[in-house]
mmCIF file of C-alpha atoms in Angstrom:
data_model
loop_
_atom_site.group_PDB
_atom_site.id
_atom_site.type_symbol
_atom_site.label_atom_id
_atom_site.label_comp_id
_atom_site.label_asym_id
_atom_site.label_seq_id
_atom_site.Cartn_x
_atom_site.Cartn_y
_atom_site.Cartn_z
ATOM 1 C CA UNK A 11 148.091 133.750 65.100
ATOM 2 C CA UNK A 12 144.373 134.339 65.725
ATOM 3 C CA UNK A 13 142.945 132.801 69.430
ATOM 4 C CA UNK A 14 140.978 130.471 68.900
ATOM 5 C CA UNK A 15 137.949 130.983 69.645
ATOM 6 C CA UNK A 16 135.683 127.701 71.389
ATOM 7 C CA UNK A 17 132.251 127.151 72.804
ATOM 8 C CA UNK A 18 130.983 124.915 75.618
ATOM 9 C CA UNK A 19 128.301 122.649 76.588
ATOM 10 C CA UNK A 20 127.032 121.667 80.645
ATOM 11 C CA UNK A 21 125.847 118.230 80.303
ATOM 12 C CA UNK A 22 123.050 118.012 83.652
ATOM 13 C CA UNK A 23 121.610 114.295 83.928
ATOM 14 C CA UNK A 24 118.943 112.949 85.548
ATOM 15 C CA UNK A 25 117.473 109.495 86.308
ATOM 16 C CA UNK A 26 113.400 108.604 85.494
ATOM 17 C CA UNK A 27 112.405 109.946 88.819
ATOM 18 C CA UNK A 28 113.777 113.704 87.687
ATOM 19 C CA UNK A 29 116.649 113.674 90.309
ATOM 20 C CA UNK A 30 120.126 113.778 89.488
ATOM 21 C CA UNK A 31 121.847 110.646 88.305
ATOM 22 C CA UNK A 32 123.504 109.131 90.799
ATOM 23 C CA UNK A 33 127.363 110.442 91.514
ATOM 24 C CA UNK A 34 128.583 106.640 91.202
ATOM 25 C CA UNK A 35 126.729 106.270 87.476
ATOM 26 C CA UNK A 36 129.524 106.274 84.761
ATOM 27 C CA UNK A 37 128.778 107.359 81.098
ATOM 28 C CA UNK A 38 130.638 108.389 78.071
ATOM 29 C CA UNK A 39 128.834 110.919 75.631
ATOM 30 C CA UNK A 40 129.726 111.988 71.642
ATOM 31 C CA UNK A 41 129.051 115.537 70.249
ATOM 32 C CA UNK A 42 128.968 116.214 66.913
ATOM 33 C CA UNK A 43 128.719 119.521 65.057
ATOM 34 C CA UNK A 44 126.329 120.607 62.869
ATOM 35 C CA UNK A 45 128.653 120.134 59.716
ATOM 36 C CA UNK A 46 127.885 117.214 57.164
ATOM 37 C CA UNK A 47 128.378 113.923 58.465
ATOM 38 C CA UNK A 48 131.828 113.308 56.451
ATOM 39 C CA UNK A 49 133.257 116.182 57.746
ATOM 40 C CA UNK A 50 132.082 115.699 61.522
ATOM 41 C CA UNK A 51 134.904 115.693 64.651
ATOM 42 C CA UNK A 52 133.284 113.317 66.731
ATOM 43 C CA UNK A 53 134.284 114.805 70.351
ATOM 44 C CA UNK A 54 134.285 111.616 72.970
ATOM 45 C CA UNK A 55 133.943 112.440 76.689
ATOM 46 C CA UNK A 56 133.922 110.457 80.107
ATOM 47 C CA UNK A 57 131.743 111.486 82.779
ATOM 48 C CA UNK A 58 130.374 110.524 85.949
ATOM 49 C CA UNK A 59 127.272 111.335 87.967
ATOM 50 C CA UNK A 60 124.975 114.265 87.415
ATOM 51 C CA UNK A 61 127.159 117.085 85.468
ATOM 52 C CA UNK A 62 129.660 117.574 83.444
ATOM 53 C CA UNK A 63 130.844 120.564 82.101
ATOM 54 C CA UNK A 64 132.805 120.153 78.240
ATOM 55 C CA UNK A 65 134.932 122.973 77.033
ATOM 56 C CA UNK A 66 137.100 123.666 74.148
ATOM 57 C CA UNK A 67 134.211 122.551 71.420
ATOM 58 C CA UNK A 68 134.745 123.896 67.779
ATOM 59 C CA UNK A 69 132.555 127.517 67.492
ATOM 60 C CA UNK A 70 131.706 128.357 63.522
ATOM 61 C CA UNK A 71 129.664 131.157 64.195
ATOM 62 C CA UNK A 72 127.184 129.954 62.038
ATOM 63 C CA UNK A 73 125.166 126.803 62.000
ATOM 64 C CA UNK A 74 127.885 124.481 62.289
ATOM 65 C CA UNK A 75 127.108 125.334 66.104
ATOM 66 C CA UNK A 76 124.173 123.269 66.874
ATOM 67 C CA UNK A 77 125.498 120.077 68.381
ATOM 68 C CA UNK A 78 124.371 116.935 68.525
ATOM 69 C CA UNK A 79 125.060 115.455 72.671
ATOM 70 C CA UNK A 80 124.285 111.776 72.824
ATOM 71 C CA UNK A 81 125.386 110.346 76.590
ATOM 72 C CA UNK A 82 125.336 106.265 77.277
ATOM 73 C CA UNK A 83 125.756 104.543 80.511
ATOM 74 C CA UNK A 84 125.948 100.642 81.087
ATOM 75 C CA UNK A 85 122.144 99.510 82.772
ATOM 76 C CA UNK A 86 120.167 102.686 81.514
ATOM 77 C CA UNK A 87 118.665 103.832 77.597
ATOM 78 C CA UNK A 88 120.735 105.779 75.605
ATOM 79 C CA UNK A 89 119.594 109.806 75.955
ATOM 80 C CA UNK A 90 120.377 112.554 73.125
ATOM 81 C CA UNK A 91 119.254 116.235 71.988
ATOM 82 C CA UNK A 92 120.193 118.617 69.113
ATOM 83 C CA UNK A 93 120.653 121.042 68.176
ATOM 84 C CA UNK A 94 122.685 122.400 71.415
ATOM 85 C CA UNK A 95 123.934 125.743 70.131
ATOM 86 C CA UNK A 96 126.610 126.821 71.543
ATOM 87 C CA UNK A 97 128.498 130.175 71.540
ATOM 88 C CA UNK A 98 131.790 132.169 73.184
ATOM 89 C CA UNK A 99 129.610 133.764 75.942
ATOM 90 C CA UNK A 100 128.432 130.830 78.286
ATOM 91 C CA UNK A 101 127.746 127.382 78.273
ATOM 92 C CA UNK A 102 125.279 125.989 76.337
ATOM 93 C CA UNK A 103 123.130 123.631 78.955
ATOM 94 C CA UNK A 104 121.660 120.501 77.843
ATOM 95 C CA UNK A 105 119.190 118.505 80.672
ATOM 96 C CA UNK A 106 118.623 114.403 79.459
ATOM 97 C CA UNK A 107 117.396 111.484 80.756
ATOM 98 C CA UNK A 108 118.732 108.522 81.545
ATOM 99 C CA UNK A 109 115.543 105.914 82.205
ATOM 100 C CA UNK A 110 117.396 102.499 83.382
ATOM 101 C CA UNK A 111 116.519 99.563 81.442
ATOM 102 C CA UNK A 112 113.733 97.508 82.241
ATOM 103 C CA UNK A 113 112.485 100.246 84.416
ATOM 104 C CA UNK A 114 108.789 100.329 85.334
ATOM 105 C CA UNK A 115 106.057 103.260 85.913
ATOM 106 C CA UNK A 116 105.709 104.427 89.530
ATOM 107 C CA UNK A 117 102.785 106.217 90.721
ATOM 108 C CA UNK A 118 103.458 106.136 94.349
ATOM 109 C CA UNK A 119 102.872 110.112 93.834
ATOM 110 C CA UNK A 120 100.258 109.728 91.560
ATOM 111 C CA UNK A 121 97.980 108.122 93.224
ATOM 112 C CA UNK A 122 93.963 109.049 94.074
ATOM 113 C CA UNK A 123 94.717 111.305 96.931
ATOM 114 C CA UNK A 124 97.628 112.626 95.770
ATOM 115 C CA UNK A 125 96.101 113.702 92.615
ATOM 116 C CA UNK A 126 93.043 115.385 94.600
ATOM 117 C CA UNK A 127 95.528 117.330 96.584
ATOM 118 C CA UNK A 128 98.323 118.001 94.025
ATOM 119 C CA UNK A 129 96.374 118.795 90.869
ATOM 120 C CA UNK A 130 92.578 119.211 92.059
ATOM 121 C CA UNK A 131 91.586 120.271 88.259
ATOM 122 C CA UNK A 132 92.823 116.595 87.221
ATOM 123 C CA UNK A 133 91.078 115.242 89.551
ATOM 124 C CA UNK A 134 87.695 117.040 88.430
ATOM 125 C CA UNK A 135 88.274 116.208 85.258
ATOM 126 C CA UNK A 136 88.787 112.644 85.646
ATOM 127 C CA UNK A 137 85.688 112.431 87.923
ATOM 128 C CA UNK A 138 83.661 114.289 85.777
ATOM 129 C CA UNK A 139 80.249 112.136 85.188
ATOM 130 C CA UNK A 140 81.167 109.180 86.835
ATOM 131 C CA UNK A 141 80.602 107.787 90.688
ATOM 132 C CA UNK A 142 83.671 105.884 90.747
ATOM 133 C CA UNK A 143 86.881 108.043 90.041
ATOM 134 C CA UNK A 144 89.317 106.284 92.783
ATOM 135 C CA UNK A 145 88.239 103.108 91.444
ATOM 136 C CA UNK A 146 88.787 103.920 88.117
ATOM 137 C CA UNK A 147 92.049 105.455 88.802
ATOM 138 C CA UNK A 148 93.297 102.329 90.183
ATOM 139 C CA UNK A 149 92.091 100.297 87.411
ATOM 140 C CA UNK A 150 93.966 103.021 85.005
ATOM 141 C CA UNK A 151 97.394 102.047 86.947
ATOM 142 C CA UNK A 152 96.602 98.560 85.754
ATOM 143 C CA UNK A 153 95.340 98.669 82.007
ATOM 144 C CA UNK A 154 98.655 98.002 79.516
ATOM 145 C CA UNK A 155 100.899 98.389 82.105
ATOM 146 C CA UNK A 156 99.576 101.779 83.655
ATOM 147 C CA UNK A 157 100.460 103.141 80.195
ATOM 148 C CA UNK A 158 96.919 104.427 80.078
ATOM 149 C CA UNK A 159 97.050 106.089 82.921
ATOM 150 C CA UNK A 160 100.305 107.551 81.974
ATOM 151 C CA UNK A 161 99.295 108.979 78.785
ATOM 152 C CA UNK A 162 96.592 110.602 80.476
ATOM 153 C CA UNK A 163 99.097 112.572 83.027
ATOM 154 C CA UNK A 164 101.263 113.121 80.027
ATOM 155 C CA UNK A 165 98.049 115.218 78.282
ATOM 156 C CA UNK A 166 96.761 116.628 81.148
ATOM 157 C CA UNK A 167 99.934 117.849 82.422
ATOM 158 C CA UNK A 168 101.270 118.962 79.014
ATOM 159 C CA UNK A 169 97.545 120.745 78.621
ATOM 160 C CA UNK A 170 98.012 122.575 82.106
ATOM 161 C CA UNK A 171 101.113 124.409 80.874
ATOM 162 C CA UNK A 172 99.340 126.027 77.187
ATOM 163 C CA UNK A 173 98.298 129.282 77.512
ATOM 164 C CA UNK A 174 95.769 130.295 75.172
ATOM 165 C CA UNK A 175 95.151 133.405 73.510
ATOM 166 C CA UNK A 176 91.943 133.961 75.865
ATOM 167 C CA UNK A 177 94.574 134.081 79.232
ATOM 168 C CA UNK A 178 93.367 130.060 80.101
ATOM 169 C CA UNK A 179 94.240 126.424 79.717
ATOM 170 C CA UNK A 180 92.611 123.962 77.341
ATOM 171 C CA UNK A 181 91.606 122.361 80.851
ATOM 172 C CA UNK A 182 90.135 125.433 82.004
ATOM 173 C CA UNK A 183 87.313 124.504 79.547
ATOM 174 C CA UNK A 184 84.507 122.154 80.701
ATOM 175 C CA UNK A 185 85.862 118.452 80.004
ATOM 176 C CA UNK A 186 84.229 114.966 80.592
ATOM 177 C CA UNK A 187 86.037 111.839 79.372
ATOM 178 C CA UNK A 188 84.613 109.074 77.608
ATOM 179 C CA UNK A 189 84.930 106.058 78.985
ATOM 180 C CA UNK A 190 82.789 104.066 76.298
ATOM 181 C CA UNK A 191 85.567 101.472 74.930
ATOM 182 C CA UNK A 192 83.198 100.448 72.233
ATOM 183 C CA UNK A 193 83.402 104.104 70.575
ATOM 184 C CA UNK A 194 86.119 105.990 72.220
ATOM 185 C CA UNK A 195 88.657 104.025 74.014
ATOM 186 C CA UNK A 196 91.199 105.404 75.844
ATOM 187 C CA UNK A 197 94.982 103.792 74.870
ATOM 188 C CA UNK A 198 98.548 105.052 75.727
ATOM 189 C CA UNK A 199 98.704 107.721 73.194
ATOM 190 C CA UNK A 200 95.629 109.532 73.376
ATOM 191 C CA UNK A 201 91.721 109.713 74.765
ATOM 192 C CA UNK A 202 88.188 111.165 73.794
ATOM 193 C CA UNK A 203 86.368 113.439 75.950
ATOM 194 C CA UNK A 204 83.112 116.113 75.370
ATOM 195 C CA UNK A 205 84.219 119.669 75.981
ATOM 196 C CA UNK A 206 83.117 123.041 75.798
ATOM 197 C CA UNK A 207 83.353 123.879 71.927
ATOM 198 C CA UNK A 208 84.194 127.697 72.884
ATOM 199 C CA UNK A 209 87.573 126.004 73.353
ATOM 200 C CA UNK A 210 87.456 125.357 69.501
ATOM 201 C CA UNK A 211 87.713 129.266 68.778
ATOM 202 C CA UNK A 212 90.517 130.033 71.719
ATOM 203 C CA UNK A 213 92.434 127.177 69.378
ATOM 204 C CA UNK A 214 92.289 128.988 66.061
ATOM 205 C CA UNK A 215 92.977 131.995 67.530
ATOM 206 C CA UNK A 216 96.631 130.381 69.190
ATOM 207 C CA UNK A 217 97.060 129.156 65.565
ATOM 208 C CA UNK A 218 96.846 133.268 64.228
ATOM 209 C CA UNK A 219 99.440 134.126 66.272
ATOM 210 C CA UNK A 220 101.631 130.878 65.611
ATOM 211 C CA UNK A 221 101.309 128.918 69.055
ATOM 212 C CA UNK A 222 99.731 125.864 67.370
ATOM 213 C CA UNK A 223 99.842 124.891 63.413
ATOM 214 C CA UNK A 224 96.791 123.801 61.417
ATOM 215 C CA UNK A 225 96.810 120.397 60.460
ATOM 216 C CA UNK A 226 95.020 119.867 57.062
ATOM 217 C CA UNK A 227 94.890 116.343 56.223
ATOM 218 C CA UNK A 228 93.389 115.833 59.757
ATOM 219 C CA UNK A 229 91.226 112.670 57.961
ATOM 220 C CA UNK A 230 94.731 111.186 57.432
ATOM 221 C CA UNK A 231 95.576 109.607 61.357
ATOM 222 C CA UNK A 232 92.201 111.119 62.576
ATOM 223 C CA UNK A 233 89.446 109.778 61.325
ATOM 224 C CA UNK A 234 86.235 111.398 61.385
ATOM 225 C CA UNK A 235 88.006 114.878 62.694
ATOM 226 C CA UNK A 236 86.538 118.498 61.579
ATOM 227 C CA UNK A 237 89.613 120.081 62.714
ATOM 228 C CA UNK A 238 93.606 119.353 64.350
ATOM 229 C CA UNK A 239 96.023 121.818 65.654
ATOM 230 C CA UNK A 240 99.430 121.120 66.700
ATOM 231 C CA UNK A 241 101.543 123.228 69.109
ATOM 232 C CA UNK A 242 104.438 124.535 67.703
ATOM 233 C CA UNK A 243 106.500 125.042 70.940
ATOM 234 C CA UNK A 244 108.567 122.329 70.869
ATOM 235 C CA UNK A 245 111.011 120.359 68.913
ATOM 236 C CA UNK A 246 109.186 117.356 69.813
ATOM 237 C CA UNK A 247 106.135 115.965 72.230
ATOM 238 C CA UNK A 248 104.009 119.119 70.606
ATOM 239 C CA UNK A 249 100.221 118.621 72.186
ATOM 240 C CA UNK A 250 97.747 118.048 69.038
ATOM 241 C CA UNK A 251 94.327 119.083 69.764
ATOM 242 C CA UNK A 252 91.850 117.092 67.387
ATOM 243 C CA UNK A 253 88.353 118.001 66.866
ATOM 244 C CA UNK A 254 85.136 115.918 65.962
ATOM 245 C CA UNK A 255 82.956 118.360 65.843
ATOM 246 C CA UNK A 256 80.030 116.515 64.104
ATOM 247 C CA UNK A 257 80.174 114.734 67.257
ATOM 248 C CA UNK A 258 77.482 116.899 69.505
ATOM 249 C CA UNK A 259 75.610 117.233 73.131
ATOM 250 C CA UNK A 260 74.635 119.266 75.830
ATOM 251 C CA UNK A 261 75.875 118.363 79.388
ATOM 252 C CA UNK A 262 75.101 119.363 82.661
ATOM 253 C CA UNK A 263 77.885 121.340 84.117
ATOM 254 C CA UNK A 264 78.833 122.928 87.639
ATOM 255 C CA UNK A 265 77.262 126.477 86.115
ATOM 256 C CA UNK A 266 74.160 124.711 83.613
ATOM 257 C CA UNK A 267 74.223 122.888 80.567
ATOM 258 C CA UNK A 268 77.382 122.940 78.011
ATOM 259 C CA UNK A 269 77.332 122.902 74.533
ATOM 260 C CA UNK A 270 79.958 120.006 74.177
ATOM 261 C CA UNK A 271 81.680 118.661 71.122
ATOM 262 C CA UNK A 272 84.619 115.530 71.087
ATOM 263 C CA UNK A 273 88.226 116.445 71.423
ATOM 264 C CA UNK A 274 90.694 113.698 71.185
ATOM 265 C CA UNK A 275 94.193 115.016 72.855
ATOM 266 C CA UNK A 276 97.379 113.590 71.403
ATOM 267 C CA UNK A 277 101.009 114.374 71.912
ATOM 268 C CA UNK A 278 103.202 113.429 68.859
ATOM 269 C CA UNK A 279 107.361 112.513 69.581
ATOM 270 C CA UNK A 280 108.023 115.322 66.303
ATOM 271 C CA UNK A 281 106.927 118.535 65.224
ATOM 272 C CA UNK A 282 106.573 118.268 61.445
ATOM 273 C CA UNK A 283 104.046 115.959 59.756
ATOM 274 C CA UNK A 284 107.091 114.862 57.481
ATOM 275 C CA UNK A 285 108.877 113.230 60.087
ATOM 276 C CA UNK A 286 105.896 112.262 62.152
ATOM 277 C CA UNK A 287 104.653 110.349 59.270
ATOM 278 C CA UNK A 288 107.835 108.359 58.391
ATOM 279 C CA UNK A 289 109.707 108.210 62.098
ATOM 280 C CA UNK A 290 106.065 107.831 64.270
ATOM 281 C CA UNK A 291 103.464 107.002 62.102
ATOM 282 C CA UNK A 292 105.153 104.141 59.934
ATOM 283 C CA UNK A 293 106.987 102.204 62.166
ATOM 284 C CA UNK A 294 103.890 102.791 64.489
ATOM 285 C CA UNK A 295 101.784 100.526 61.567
ATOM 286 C CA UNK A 296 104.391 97.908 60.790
ATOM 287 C CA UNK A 297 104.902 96.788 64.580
ATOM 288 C CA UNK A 298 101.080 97.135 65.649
ATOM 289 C CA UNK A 299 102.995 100.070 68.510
ATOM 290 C CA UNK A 300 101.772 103.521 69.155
ATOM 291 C CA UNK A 301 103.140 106.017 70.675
ATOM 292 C CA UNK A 302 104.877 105.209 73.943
ATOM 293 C CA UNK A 303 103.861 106.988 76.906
ATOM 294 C CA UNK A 304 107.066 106.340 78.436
ATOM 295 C CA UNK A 305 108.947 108.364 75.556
ATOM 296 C CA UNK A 306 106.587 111.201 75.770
ATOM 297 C CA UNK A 307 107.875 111.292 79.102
ATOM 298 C CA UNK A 308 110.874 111.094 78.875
ATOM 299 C CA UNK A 309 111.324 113.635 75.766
ATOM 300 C CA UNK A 310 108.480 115.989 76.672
ATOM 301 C CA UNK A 311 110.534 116.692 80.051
ATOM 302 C CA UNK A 312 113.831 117.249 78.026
ATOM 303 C CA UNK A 313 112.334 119.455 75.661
ATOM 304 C CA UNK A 314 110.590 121.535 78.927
ATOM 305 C CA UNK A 315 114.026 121.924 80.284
ATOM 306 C CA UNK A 316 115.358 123.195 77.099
ATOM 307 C CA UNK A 317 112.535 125.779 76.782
ATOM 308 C CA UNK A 318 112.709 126.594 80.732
ATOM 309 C CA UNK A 319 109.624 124.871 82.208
ATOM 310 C CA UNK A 320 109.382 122.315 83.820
ATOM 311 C CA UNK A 321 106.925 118.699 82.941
ATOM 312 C CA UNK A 322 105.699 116.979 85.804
ATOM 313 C CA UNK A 323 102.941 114.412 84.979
ATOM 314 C CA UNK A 324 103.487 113.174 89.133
ATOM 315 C CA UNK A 325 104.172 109.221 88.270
ATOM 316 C CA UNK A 326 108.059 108.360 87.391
ATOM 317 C CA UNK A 327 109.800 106.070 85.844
ATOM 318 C CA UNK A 328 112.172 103.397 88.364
ATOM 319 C CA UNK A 329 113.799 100.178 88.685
#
């Protein structure tokens, strides 16, 4: 008889502030294959704490291999990822969070000073043609929730870790927020701000060489945009950068004036317009929702951790 040859997946949990669940947290998990749904072996496991290592898993050699994990535990949301492809050689590691139910944003390390020390460039940016920053900060922890101010350390954070074709950042470009609510308001899925338009042609250029994906029926969930590019390095959370381009003026910056044009930032939860449309978009404009800051976080971190970085927008996510 042939050995039978298995895979294997390490299961590594974590709670909403990134640390490892706690060792008394217990939690069951299914994996499924990546076979057709009627021919699925649903494989049921027991765990408890931060790890769990889970051998003997069903190896096709083909794409049957990418596994679907999906972990549960009593007082937190459920957490999943696929595909997890395994193979023969080593374990296939899959990092999810577990955000306890009716958790709440903390930004205990998010705060003013924290930000000035931690991530300076934030801090310029969010200063940037205004006299009250701190203040404005604070208010930020208050509007929705502190979902604002969330989906702003979501962006800026996700922003910090794209490198562009020309060696920087999109927030190595000049940027000044708008904080006009009456033509630009910021929400918890996106925000406006005037930056340096050579940051338009470093963006086409990352979408020559495949980084980010054109998006041609911009007009479609962004009205009055010239041009939209997506990231592509994700599964899901993928930074869109949306242009308004028609949307003009020079500012005084640190080094002169700046030829300026709008950017509105957005992070979607999927990669493809398909499923953006019909799993984010839809359900988005039946319940009067957008995009939940609080998912970005949570999905934008597992998909880091699957790609090897790591996403830390400072603020967690507690009881």
């Amino acid at each position: 008889m042939d050995d039978v040859i298995s895979g294997s997946i390490l299961i590594n949990l974590v709670d909403g502030t990134r640390q490892p669940l706690p060792a008394n947290v217990k939690w069951t998990a299914k994996l499924d294959d990546g076979r057709a749904p009627s021919e699925w072996r649903l494989v049921d496991i027991k765990g408890t704490g931060s790890a769990e290592l889970i051998k003997g898993l069903a190896y096709f050699d083909n794409f049957f291999d990418n596994y679907t994990v999906i972990v549960s535990a009593q007082g937190y949301e459920d957490a999943a990822w696929m595909p997890v492809h395994i193979s023969p050689a080593k374990p296939a590691p899959v990092d999810l969070m577990l955000i306890p139910k009716d958790a709440h944003l903390n930004f205990s390390g998010a705060d003013w000073p924290a930000l000035v020390s931690i991530r300076p460039r934030f801090a310029q940016i969010l200063s940037a043609g205004i006299n009250n920053a701190p203040d404005r900060h604070s208010n930020l922890m208050e509007q929705n929730q502190g979902l604002v101010l969330a989906c702003l350390l979501n962006l800026l954070t996700a922003m910090s870790q794209i490198i562009l074709p020309s060696a920087k950042t999109p927030l190595d470009y000049f940027w000044q927020p708008i904080w006009d609510a009456s033509q630009f308001p910021a929400a918890q899925d996106r925000f406006f701000a005037y930056v340096d338009k050579a940051l338009v042609d470093d963006v086409v250029k990352a979408g020559r060489v495949g980084a980010f994906a054109e998006e041609k029926d911009r007009g479609i969930f962004h009205p009055d945009a010239t041009l939209s590019y997506k990231q592509t390095q994700f599964d899901v959370t993928n930074v869109q950068l949306t242009f308004h381009q028609g949307n003009a003026k020079s500012i005084q910056g640190p080094d002169g004036p700046v030829d300026c044009i709008v950017l509105e930032p957005d992070i979607d939860y999927h990669k493809d317009l398909l499923s953006h449309f019909f799993v984010e978009v839809l359900p988005n404009k039946f319940t009067g929702s957008v995009t939940d800051a609080r998912a970005v976080y949570v999905l934008r971190w597992m998909a880091g951790k699957q790609a090897g970085s790591d996403f830390n927008p400072l603020y967690t996510i507690t009881v």
